[in-house]
PDB file of C-alpha atoms in Angstrom:
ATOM      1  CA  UNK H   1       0.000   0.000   0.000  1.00 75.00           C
ATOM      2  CA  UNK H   2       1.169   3.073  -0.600  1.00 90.00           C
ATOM      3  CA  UNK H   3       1.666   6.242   1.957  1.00 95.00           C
ATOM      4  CA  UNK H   4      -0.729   8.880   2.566  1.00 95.00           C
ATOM      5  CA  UNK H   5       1.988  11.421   1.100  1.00 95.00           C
ATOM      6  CA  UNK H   6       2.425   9.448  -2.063  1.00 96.00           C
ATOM      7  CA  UNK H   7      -1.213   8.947  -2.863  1.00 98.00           C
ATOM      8  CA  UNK H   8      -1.412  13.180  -2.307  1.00 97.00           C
ATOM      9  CA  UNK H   9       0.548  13.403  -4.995  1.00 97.00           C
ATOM     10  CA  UNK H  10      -1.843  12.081  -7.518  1.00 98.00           C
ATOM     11  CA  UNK H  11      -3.070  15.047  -9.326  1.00 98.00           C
ATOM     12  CA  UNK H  12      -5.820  13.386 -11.598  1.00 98.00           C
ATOM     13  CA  UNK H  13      -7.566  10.186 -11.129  1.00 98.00           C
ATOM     14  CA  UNK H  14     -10.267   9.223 -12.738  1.00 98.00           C
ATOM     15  CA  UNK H  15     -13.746   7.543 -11.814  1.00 98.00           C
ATOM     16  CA  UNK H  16     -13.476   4.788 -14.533  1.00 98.00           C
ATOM     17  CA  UNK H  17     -16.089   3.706 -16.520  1.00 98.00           C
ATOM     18  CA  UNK H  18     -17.089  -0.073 -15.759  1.00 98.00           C
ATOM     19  CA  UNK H  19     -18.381  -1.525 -19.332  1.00 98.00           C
ATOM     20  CA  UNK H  20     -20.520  -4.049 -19.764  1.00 98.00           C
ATOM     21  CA  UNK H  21     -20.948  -6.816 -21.939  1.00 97.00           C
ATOM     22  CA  UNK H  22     -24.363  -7.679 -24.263  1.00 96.00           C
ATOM     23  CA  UNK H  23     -25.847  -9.673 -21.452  1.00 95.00           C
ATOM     24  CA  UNK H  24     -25.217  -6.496 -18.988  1.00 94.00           C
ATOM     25  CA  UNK H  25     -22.489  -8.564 -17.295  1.00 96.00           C
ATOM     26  CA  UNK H  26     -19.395  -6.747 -16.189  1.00 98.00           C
ATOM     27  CA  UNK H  27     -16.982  -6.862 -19.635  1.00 98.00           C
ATOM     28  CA  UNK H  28     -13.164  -7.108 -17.576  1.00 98.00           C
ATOM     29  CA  UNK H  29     -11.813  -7.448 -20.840  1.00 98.00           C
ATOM     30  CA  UNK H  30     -13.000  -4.247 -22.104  1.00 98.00           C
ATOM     31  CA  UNK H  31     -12.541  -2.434 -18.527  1.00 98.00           C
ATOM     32  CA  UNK H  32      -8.756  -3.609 -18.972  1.00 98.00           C
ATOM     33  CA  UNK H  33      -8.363  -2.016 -22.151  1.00 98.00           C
ATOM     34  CA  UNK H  34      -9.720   1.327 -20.545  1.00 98.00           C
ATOM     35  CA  UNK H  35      -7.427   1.301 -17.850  1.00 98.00           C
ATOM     36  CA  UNK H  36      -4.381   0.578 -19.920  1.00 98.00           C
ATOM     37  CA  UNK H  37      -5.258   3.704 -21.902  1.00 98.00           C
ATOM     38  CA  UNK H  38      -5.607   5.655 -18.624  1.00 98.00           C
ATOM     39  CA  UNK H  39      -2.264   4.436 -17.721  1.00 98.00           C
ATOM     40  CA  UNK H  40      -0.394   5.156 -21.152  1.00 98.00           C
ATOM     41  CA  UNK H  41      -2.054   9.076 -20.814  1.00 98.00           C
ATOM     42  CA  UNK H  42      -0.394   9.541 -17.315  1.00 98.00           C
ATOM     43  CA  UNK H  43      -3.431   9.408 -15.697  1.00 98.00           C
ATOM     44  CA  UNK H  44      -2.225   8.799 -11.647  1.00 98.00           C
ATOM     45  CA  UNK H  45      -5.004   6.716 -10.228  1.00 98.00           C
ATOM     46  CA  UNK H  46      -8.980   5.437 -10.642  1.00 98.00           C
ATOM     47  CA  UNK H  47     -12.199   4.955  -8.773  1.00 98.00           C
ATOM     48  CA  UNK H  48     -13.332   1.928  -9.261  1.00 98.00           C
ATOM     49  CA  UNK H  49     -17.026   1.391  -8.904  1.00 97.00           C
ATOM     50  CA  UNK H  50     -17.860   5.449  -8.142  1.00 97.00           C
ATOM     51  CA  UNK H  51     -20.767   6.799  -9.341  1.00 96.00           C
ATOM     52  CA  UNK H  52     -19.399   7.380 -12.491  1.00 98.00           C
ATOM     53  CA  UNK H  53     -18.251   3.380 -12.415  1.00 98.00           C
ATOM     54  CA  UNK H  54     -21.821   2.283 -11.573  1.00 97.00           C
ATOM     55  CA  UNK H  55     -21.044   1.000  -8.029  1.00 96.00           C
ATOM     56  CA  UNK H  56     -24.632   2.031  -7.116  1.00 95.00           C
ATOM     57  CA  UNK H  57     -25.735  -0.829  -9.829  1.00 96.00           C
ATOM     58  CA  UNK H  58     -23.678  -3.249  -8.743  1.00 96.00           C
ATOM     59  CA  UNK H  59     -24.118  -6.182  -5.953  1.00 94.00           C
ATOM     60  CA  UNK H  60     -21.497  -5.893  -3.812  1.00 92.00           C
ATOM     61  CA  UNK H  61     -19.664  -8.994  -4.899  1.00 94.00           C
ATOM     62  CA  UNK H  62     -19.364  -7.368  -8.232  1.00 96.00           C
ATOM     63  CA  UNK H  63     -18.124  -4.197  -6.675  1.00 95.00           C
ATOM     64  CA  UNK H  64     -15.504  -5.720  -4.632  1.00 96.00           C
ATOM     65  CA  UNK H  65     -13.937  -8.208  -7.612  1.00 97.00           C
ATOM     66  CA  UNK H  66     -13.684  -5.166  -9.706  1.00 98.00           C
ATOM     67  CA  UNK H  67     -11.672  -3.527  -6.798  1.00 98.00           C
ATOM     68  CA  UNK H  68      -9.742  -6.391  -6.306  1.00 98.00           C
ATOM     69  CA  UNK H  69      -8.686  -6.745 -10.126  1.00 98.00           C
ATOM     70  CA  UNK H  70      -7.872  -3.612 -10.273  1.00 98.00           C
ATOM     71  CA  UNK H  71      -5.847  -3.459  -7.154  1.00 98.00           C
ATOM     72  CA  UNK H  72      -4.111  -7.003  -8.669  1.00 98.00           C
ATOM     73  CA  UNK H  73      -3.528  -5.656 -12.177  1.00 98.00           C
ATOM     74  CA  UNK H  74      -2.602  -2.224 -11.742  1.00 98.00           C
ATOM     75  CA  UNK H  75      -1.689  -1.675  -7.933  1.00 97.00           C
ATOM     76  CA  UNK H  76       1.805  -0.844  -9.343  1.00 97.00           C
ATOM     77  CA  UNK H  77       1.132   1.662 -11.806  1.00 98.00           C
ATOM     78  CA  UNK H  78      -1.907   3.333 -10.512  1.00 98.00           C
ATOM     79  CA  UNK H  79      -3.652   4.561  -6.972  1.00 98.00           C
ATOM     80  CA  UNK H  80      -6.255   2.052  -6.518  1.00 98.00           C
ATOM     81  CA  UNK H  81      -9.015   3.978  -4.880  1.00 98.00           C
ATOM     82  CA  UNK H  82     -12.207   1.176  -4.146  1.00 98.00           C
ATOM     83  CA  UNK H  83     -15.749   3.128  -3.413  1.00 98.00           C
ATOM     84  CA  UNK H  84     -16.690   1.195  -0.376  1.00 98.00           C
ATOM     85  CA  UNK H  85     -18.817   3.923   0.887  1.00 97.00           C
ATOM     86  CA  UNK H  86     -22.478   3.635   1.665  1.00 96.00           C
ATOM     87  CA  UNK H  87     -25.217   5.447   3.764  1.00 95.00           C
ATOM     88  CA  UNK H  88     -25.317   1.932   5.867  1.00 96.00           C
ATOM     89  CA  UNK H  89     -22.188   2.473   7.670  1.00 97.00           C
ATOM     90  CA  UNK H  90     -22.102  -1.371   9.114  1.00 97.00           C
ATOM     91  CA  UNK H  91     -22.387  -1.854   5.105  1.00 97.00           C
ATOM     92  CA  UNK H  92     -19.415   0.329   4.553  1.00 97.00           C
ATOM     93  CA  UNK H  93     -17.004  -0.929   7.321  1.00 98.00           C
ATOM     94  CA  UNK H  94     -17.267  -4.557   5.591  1.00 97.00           C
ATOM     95  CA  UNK H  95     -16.996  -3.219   2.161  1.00 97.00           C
ATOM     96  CA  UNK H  96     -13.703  -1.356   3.263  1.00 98.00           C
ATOM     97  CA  UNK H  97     -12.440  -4.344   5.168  1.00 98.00           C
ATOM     98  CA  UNK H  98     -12.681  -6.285   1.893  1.00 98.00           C
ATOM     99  CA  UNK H  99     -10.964  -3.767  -0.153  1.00 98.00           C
ATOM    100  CA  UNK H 100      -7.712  -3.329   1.608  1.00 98.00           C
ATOM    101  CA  UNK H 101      -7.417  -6.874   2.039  1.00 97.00           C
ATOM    102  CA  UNK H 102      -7.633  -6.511  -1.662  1.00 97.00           C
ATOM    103  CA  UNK H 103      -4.911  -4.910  -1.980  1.00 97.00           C
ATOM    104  CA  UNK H 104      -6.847  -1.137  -2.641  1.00 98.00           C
ATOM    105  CA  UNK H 105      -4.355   1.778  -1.888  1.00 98.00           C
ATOM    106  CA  UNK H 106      -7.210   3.636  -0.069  1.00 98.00           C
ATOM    107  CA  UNK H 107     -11.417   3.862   0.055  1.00 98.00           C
ATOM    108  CA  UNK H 108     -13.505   6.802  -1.258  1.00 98.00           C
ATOM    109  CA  UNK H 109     -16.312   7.273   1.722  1.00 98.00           C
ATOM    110  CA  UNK H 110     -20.014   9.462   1.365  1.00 97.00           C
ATOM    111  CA  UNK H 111     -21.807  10.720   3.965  1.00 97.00           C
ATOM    112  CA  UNK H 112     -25.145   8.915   4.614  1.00 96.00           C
ATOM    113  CA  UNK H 113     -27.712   9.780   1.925  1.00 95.00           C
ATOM    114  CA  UNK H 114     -31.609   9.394   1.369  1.00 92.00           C
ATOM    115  CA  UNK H 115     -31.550   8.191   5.201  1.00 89.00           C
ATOM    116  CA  UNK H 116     -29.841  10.897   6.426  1.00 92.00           C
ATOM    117  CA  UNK H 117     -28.635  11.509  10.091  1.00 95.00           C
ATOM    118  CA  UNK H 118     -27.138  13.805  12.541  1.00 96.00           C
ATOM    119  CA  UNK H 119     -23.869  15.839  12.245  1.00 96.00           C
ATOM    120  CA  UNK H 120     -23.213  13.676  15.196  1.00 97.00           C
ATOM    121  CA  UNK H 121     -24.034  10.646  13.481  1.00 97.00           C
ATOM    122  CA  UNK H 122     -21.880  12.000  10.041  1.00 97.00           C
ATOM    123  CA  UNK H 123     -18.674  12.653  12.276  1.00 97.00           C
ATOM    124  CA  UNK H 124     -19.190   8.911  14.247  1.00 98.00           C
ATOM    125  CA  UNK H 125     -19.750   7.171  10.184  1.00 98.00           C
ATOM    126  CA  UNK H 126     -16.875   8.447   9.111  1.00 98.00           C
ATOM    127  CA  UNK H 127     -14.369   8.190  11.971  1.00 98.00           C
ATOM    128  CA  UNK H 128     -16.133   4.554  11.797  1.00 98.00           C
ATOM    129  CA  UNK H 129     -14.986   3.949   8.431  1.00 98.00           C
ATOM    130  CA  UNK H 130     -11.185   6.346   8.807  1.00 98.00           C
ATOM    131  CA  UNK H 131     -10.336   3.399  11.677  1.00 98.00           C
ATOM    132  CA  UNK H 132     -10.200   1.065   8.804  1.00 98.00           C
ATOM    133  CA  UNK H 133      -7.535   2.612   6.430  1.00 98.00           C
ATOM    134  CA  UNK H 134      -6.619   5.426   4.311  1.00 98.00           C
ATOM    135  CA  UNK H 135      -9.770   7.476   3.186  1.00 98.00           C
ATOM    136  CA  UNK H 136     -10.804   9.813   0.446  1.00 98.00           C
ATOM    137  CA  UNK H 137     -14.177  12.086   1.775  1.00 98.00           C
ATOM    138  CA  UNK H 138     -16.480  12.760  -0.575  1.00 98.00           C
ATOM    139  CA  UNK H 139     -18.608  15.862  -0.517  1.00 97.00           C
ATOM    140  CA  UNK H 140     -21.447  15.701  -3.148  1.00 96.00           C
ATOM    141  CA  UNK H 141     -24.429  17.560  -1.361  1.00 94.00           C
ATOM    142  CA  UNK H 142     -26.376  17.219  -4.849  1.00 93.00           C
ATOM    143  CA  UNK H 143     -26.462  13.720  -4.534  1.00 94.00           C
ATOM    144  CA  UNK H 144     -26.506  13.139  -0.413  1.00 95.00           C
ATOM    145  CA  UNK H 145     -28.689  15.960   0.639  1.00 94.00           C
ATOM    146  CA  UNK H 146     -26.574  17.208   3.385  1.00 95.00           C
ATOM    147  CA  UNK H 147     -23.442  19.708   2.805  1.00 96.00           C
ATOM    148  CA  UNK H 148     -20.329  18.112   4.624  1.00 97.00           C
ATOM    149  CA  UNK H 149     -19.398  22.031   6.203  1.00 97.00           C
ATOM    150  CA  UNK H 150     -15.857  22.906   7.329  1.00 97.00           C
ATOM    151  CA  UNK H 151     -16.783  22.150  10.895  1.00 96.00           C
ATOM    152  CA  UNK H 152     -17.632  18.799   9.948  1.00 97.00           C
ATOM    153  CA  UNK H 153     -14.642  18.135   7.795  1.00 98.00           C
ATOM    154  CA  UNK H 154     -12.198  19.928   9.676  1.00 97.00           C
ATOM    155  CA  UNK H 155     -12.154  17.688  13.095  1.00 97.00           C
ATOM    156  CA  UNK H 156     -12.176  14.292  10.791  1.00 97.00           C
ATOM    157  CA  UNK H 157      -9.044  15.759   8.889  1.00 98.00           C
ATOM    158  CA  UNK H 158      -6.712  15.483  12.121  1.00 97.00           C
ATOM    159  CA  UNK H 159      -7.299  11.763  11.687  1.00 98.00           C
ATOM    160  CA  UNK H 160      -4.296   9.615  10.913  1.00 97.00           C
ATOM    161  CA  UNK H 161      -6.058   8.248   8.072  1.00 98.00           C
ATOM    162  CA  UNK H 162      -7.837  11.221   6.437  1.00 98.00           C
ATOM    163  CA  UNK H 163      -6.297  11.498   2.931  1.00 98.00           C
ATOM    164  CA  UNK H 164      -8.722  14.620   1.784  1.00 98.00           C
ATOM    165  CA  UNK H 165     -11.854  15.427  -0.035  1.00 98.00           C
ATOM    166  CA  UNK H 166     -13.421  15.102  -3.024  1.00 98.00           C
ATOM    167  CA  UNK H 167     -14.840  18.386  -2.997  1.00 98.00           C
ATOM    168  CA  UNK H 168     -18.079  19.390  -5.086  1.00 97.00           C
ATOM    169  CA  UNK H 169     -19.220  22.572  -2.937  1.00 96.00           C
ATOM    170  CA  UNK H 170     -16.821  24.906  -5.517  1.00 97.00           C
ATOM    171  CA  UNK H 171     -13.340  26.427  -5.217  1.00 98.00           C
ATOM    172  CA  UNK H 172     -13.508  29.050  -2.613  1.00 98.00           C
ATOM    173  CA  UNK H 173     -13.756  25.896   0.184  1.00 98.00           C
ATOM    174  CA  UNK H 174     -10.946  24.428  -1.932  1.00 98.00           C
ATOM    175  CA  UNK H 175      -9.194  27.583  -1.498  1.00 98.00           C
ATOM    176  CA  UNK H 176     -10.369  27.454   2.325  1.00 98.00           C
ATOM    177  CA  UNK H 177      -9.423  23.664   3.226  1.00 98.00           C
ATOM    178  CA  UNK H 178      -5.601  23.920   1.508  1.00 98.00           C
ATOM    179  CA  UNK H 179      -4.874  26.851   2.820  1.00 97.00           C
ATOM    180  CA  UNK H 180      -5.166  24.485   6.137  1.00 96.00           C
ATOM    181  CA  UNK H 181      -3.040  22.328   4.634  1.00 97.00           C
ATOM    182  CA  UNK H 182      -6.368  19.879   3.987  1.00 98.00           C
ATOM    183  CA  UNK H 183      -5.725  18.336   0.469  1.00 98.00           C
ATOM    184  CA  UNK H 184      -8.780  18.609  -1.828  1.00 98.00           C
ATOM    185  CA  UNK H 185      -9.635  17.277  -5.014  1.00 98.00           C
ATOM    186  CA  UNK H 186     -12.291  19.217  -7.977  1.00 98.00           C
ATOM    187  CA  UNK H 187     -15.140  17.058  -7.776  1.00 97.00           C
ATOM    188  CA  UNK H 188     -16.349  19.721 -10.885  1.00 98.00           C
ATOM    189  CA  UNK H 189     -14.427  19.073 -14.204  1.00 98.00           C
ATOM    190  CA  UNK H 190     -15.340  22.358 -15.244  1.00 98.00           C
ATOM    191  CA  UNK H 191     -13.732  23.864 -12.463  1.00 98.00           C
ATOM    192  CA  UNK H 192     -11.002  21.921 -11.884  1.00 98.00           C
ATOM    193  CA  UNK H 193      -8.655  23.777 -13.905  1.00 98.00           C
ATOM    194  CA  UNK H 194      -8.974  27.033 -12.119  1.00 98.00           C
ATOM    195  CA  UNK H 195      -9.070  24.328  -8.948  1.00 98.00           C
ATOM    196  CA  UNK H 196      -5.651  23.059  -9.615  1.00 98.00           C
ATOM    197  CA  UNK H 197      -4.300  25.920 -10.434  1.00 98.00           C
ATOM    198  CA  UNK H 198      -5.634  28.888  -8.944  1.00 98.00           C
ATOM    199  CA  UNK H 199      -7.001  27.842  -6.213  1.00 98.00           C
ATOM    200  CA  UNK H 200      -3.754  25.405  -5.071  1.00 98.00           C
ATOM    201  CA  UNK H 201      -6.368  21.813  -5.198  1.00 98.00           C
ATOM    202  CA  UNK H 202      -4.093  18.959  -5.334  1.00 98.00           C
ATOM    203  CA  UNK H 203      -5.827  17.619  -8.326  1.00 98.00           C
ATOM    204  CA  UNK H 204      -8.788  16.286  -9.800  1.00 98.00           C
ATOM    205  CA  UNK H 205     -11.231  12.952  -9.440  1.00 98.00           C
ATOM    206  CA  UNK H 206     -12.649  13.299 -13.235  1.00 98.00           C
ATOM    207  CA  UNK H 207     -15.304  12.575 -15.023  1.00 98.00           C
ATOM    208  CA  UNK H 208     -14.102  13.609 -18.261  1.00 98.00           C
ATOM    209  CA  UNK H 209     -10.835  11.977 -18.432  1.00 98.00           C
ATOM    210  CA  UNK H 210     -12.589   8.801 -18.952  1.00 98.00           C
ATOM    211  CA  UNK H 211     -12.789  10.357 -22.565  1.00 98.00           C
ATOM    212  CA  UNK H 212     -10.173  12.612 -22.857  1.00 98.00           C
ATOM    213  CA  UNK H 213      -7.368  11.392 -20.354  1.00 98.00           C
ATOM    214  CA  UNK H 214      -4.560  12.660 -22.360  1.00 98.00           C
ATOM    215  CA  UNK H 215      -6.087  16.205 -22.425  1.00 98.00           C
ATOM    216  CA  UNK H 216      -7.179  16.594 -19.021  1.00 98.00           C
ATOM    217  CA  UNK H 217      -3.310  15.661 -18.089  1.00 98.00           C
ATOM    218  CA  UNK H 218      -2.307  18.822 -19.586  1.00 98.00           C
ATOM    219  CA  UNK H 219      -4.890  20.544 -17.534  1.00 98.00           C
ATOM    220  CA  UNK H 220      -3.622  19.537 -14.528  1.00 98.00           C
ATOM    221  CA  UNK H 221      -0.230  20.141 -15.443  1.00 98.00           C
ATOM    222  CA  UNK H 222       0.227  23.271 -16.759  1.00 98.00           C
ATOM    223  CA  UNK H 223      -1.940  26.580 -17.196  1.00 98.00           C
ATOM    224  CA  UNK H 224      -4.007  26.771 -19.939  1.00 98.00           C
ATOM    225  CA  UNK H 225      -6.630  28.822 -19.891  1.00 98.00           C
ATOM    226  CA  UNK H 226      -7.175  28.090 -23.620  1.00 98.00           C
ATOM    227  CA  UNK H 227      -7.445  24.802 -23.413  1.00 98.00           C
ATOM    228  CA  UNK H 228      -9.653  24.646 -20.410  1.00 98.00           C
ATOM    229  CA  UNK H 229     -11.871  27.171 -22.398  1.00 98.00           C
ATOM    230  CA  UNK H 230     -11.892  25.187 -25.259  1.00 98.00           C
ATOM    231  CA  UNK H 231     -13.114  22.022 -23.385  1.00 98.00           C
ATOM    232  CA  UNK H 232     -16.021  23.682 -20.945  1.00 98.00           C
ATOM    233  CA  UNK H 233     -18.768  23.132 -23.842  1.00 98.00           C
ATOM    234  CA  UNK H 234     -17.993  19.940 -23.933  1.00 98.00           C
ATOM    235  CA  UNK H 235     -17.685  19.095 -19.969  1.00 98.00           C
ATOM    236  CA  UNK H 236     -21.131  21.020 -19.896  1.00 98.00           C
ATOM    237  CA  UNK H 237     -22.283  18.732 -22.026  1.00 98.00           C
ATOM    238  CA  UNK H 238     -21.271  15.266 -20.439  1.00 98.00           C
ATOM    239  CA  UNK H 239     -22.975  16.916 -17.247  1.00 98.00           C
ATOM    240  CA  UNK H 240     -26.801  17.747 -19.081  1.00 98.00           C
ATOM    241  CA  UNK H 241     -28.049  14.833 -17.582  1.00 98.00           C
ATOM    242  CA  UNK H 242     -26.950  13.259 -14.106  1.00 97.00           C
ATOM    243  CA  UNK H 243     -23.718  11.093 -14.409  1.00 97.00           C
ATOM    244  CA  UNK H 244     -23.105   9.144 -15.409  1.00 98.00           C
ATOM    245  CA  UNK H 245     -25.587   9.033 -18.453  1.00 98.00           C
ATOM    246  CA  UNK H 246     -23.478  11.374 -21.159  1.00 98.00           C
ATOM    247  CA  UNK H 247     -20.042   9.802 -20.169  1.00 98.00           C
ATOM    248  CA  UNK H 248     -21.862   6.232 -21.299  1.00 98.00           C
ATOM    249  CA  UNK H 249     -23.634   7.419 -24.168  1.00 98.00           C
ATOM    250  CA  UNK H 250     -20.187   9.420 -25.315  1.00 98.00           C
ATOM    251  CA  UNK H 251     -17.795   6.373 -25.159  1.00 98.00           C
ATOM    252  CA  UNK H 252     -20.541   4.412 -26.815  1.00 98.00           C
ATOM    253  CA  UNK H 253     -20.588   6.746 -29.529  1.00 98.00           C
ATOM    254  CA  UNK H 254     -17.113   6.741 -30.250  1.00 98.00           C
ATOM    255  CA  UNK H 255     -17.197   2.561 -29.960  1.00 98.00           C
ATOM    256  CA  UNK H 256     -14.936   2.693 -26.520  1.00 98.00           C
ATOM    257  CA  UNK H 257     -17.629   0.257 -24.987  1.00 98.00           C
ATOM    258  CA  UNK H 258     -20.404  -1.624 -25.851  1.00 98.00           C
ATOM    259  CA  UNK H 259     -23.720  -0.048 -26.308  1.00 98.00           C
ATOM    260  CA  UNK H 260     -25.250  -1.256 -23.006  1.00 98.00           C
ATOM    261  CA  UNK H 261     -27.289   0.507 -20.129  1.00 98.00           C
ATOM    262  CA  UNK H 262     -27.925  -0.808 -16.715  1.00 97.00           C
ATOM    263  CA  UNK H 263     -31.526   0.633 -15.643  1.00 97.00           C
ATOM    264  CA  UNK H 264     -32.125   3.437 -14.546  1.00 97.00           C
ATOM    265  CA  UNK H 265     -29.873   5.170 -16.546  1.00 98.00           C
ATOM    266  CA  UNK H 266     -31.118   5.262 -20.251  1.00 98.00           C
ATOM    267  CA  UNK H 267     -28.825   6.944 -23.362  1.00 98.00           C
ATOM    268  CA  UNK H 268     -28.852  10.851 -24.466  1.00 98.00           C
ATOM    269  CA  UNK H 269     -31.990  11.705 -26.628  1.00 98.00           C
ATOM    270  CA  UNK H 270     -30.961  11.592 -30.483  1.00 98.00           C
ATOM    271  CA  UNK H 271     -30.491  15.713 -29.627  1.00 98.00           C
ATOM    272  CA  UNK H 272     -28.210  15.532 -27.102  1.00 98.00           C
ATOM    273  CA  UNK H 273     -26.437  12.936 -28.699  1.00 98.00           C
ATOM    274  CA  UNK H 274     -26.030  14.989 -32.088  1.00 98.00           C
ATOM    275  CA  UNK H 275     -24.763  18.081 -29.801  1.00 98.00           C
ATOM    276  CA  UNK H 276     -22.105  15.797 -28.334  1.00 98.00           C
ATOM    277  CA  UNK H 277     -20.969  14.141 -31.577  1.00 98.00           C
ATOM    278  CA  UNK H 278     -20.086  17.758 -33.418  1.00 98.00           C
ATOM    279  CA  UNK H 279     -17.984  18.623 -29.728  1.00 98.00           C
ATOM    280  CA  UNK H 280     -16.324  15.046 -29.291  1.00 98.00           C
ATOM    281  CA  UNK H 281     -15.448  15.464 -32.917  1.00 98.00           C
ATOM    282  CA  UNK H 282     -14.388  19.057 -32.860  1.00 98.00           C
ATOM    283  CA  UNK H 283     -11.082  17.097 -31.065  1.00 98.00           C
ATOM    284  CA  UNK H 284      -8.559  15.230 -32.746  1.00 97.00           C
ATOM    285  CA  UNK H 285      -9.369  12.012 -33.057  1.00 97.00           C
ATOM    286  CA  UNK H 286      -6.316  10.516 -30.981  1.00 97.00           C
ATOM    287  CA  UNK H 287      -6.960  13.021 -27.929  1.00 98.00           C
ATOM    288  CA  UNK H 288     -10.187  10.847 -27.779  1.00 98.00           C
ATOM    289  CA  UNK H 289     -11.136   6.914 -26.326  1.00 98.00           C
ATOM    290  CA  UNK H 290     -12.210   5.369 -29.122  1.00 98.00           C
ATOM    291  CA  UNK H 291     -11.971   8.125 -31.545  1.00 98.00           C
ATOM    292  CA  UNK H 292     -14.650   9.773 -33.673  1.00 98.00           C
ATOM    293  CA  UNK H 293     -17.879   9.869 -32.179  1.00 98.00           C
ATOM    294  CA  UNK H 294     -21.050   8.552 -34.141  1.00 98.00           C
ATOM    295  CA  UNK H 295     -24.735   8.974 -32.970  1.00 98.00           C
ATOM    296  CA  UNK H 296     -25.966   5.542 -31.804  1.00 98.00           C
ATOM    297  CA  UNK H 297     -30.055   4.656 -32.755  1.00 97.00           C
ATOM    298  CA  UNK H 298     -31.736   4.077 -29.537  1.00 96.00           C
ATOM    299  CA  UNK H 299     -33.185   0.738 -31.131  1.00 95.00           C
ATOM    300  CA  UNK H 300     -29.067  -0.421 -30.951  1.00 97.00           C
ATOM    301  CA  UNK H 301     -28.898   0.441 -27.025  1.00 97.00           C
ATOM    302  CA  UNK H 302     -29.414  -2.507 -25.011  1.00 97.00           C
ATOM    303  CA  UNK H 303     -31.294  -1.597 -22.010  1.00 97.00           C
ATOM    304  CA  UNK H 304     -30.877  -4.295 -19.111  1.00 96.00           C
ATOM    305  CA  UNK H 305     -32.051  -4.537 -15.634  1.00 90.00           C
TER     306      UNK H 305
END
């Protein structure tokens, strides 16, 4: 496993896509071939089975094989971060258990969602889950209901296992938490330029980079505001419905994956689909997994439960 210092210094790490094959099984093959392009663009680390990988569709033996593969195959060349975080926290304790006996580097946790509890009852979750190993927190109120506030994440970071936070509540709390010396990560692709680089965040956790890893390396490596101009139309678009809907539907357009859904998420409308195929192929063709995009007819989509 690796230190808390060396996983900090993973500046973009992306929440990998888990494909699927025609019976809506999970395609390792294919997820292989994803990851080994991640790895030849310099991308430093995944999430495997995130929100953008589908872990919320997944039993949890699917969930923790895919962590464990990953952690097997690619422990040496990438941070292995395993989403073993759930709103049942005896759920999440077990999951995390599993994963760093896996061989994960370190877990990505959530605050209890949908049955939400106390700030009493957030802080005891997560210094639940922190006793377990090295942690990634992840603030998403969108998706939770329930803003994890400074004074919430401030206490937990003195923990001996607190890596940092995925942080979705915008920069100026980036700004705030590393000016503590609290390492933070854009949970907004189309902020996480100006994250990185203005505001001092230690990186990314990307959405994007699933299909344009090379691209979103230069972002976090050097200043661009051109090229981080140049991309927001496109990162708008892979956000106009919840993720991870356009992220599927864009690296089935380009042939990156199989042209599968798990319910509930269904494909872009033929509309959105022909907005994202003139922006995917406004790009050069090798800046992109799987190349040229190509609107898919819904009729070719196979939509599995």
């Amino acid at each position: 496993m690796r230190t808390l210092e060396k996983i900090k210094q993973a500046s973009l790490i992306t929440a990998i896509k888990t494909p699927y094959l025609a019976n809506g099984e999970i395609d390792l093959a294919k997820y292989d071939e994803l990851v080994e392009i991640q790895i030849a663009a310099g991308v430093d680390g995944i999430v495997v089975g995130g929100t953008t990988g589908e872990g919320q569709l997944m039993n949890w033996e699917e969930h923790l094989m895919l962590i464990a593969h990953s952690a097997n195959k690619y422990g040496e060349k990438l941070v292995i971060v395993g989403n073993t975080g759930s709103n049942n926290t005896r759920e999440a304790i077990k999951a995390t258990k599993y994963g760093f006996a896996s061989g994960m580097d370190a877990a990505l946790q959530i605050n209890p969602y949908y049955g939400r509890t106390s700030i009493a009852g957030v802080k005891e979750h997560f210094k639940r889950v922190l006793d377990i190993g090295p942690a990634f927190i992840y603030n998403v109120a969108g998706r939770t209901g329930q803003d994890l506030t400074p004074d919430i994440i401030e206490p937990l970071a003195q923990h001996e296992h607190f890596i940092g936070v995925k942080e979705c509540g915008g920069n100026e709390r980036i700004a705030h938490y590393e000016q503590q010396g609290i390492a933070c990560w854009s949970g907004n692709d189309d902020e996480s330029h100006d994250a990185r680089h203005t505001y001092k965040a230690h990186g990314v956790i990307s959405v994007t980079s699933n299909l344009i890893p090379g691209l979103f390396r230069q972002l976090m490596d050097t200043p661009s505001n051109e090229l981080n101009a140049s991309l927001q139309p496109l990162m708008n678009w892979l956000f106009c419905e919840p993720n991870p809907i356009a992220i599927n539907t864009a690296m089935m357009m380009t042939g990156a994956v199989n042209p599968v859904f798990r319910l509930p998420y269904l494909p872009l409308s033929d509309e959105q689909q022909a907005q994202g195929e003139v922006l995917i192929n406004e790009l050069n063709n090798s800046d992109v997994v799987g190349g040229a995009a190509k609107c898919i007819k819904q009729g070719d989509i196979a939509l599995l439960s």
